[in-house]
Coordinates of C-alpha atoms and ligand atoms in Angstrom, one line a residue:
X279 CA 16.9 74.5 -47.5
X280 CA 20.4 74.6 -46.1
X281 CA 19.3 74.9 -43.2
X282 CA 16.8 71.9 -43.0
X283 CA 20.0 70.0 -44.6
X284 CA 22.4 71.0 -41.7
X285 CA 19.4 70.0 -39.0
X286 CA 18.5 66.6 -40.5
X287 CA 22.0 66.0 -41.0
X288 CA 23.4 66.5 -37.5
X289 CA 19.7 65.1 -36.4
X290 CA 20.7 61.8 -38.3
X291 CA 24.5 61.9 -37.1
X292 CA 23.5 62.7 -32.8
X293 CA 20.9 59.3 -33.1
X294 CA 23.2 57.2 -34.9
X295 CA 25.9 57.9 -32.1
X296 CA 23.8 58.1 -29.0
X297 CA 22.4 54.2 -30.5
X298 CA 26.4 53.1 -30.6
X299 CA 27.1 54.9 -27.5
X300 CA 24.3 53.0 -25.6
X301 CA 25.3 49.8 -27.3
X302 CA 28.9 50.6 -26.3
X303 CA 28.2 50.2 -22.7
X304 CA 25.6 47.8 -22.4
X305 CA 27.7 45.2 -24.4
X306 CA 30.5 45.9 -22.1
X307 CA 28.7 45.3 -19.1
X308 CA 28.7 42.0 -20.1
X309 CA 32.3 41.6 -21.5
X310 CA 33.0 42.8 -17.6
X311 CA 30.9 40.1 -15.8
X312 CA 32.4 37.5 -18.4
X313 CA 36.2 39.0 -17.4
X314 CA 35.3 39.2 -13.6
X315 CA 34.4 35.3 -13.7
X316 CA 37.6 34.6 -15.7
X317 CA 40.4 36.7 -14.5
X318 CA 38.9 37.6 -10.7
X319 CA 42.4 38.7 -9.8
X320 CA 43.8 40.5 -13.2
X321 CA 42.4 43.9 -11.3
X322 CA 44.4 46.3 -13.8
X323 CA 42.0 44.7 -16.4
X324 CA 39.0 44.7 -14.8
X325 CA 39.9 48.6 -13.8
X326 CA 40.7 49.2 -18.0
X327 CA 37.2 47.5 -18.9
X328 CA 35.4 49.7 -16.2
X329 CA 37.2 52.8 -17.5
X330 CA 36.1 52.2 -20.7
X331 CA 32.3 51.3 -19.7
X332 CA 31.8 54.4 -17.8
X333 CA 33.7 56.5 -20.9
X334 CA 30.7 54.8 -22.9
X335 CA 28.5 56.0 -20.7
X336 CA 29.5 59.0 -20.7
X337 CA 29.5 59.8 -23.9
X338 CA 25.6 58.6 -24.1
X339 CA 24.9 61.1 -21.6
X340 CA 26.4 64.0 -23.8
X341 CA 24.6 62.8 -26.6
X342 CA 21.4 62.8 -24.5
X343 CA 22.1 66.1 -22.9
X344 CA 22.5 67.6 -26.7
X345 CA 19.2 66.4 -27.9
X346 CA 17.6 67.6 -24.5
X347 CA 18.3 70.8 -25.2
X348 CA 17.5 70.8 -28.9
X349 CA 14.0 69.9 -26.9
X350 CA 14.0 66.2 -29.6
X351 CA 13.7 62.7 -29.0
X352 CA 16.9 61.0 -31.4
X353 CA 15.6 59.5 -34.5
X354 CA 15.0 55.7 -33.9
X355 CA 17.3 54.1 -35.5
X356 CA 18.5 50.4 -35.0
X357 CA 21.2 48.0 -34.7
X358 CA 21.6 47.9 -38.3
X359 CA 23.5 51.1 -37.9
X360 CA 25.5 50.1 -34.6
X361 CA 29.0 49.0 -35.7
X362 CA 29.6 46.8 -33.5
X363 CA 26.1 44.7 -33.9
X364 CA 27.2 44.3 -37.1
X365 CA 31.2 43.7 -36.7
X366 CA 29.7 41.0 -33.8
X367 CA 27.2 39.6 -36.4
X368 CA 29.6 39.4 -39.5
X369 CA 32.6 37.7 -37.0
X370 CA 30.4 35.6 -34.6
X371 CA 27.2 34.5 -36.7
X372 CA 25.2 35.9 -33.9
X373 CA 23.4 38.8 -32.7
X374 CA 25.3 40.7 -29.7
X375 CA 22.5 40.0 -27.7
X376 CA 22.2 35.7 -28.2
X377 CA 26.2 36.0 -28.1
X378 CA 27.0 33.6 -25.2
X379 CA 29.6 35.6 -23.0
X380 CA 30.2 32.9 -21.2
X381 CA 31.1 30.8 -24.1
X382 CA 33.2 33.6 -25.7
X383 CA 36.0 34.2 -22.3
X384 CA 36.4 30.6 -21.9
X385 CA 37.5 29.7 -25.0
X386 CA 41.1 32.0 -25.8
X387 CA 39.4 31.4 -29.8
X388 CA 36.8 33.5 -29.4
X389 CA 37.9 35.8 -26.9
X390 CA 41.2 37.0 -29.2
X391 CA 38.4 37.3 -31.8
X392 CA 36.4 39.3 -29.8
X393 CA 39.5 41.6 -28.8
X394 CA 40.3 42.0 -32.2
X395 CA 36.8 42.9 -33.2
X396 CA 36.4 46.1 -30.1
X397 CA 40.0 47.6 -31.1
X398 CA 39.2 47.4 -34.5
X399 CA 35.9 49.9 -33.5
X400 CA 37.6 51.5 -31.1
X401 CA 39.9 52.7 -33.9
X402 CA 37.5 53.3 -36.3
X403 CA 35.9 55.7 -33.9
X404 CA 38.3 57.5 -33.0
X405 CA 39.0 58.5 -37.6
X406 CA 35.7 58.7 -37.8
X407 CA 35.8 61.6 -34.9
X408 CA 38.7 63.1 -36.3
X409 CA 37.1 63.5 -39.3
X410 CA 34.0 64.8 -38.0
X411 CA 36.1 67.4 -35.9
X412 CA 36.6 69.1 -39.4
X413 CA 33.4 68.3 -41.2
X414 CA 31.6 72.0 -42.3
X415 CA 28.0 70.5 -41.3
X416 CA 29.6 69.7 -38.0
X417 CA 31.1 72.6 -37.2
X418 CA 27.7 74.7 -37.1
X419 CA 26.9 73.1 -34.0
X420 CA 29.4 73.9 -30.9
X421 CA 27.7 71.7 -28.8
X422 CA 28.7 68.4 -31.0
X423 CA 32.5 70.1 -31.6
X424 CA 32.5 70.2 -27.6
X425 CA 31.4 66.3 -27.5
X426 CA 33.9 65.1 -30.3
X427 CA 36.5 66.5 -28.7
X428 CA 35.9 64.9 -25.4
X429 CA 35.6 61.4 -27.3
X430 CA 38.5 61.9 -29.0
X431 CA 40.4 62.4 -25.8
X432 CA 39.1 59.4 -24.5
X433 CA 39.0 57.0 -27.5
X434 CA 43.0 55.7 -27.6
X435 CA 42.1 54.4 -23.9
X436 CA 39.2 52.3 -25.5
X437 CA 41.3 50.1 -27.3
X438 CA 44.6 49.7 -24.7
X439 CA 43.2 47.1 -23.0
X440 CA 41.7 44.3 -25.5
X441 CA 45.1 45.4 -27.4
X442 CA 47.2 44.4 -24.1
X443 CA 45.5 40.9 -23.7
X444 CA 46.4 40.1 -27.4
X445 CA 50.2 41.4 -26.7
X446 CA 50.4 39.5 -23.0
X447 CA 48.9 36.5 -24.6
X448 CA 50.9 36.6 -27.7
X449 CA 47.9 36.6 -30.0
X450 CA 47.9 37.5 -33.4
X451 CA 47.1 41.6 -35.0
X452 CA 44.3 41.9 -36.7
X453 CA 44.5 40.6 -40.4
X454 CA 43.9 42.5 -43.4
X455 CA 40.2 40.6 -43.7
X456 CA 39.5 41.7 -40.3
X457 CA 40.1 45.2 -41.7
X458 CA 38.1 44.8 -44.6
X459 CA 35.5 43.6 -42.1
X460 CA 35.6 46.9 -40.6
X461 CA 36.1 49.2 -43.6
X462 CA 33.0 47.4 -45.2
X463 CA 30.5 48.4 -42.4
X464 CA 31.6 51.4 -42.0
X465 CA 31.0 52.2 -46.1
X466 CA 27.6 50.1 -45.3
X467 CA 26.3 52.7 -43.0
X468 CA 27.6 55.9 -44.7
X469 CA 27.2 55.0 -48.3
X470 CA 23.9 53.2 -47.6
X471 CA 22.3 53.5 -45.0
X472 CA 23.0 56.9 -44.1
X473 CA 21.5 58.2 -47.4
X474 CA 18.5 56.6 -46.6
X475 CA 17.5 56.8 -43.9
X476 CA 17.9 60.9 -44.5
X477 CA 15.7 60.6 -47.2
X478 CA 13.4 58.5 -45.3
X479 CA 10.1 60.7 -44.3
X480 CA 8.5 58.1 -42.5
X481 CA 11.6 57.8 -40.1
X482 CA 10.0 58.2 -36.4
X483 CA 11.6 59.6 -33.2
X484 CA 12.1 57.4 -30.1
X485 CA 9.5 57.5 -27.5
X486 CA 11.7 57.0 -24.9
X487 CA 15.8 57.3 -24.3
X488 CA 17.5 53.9 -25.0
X489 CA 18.6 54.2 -21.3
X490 CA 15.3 53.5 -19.8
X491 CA 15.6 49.8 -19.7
X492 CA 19.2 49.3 -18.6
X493 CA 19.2 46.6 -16.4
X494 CA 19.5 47.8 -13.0
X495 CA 22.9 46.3 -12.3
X496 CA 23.8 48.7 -15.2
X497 CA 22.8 52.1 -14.0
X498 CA 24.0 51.0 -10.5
X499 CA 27.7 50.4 -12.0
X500 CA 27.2 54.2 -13.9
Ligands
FE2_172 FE1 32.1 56.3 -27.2
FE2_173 FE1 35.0 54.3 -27.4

């Protein structure tokens, strides 16, 4: 029993992550071609957003590699549990995918907002991993300690840049409603959706890895 706990538990944890992790990069692909047509010359920028997009990508990999060898396809869940679908949906009115990019970097409004809203996840993922780090049901599994720790390493990088545009263009700090935003999704998915979807028996595994329709012009910049 506690051993069919600790499975379905770290089963539930690996899909929810390797979903946000695919998200992660995928959205920023197009935060970079958006940033690329606006500030063609700001170069350190650029570089920060690429670092970032490959650390994403990264990090899917791991999470792929671990359920690879567990010999499983992740649990398909969807962007209901992705933070940033829903920070982007709460903030924007809009799903990330209709979310005009275009729109968004032109106008300094949206694009502060938009700032605001990836540190704000950045930062929440990094907690989150520190927390994990010392969770019992974690620590069973070396394999996820191993990953944690890399994304731990590489999370305070994450949010540098968006928090450098706000400085450089003397934008405002997140608000305490923006932080309630972000506190609120988070107890969404691990007071609500997280038990359920646990105790769900009908919940399927992918048939395929969320990789395997990337746009090509994504896998090329991996
Ligand atoms: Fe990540
Ligand atoms: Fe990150």
């Amino acid at each position: 029993m506690v051993a069919w706990f600790t499975r379905r538990y770290l089963d539930l944890l690996g899909s929810i992550y390797i979903y946000n992790e695919h998200r992660g990069y995928t959205a920023l692909d197009r935060v970079l071609e958006a940033v690329r047509f606006r500030y063609p010359d700001d170069h350190a920028f650029i570089a920060a957003i690429e670092k970032h997009r490959a650390d994403e990508r990264k990090h899917y990999l791991m999470f792929r590699r671990w359920y690879e060898k567990r010999g499983q396809m992740p649990l398909s869940v969807d962007r209901t549990c992705g933070h940033i679908d829903r920070f982007v949906e709460i903030m924007f009115r809009s799903p990330i995918d209709r979310l005009d990019t275009i729109d968004v970097i032109t106008n300094d409004r949206l694009f502060e907002k938009l700032c605001r809203v990836i540190s704000l996840t950045e930062k929440r993922g990094y907690r989150q991993v520190e927390i994990l780090l010392k969770h019992p049901l974690v620590q069973h599994d070396p394999g996820l300690i191993k990953i944690f720790r890399i994304i731990k390493q590489d999370e305070p990088s994450h949010w540098e840049p968006y928090d450098g545009w706000l400085r450089a263009n003397r934008k405002r700090e997140p608000k305490w409603w923006e932080h309630a935003v972000d506190a609120f999704i988070h107890s969404e998915l691990l007071l609500l959706k997280l038990p359920i979807l646990f105790l769900d028996p009908g919940l399927r595994r992918r048939s395929d890895w969320p990789d395997a329709h990337d746009r090509p012009q994504a896998l090329a910049l991996a």
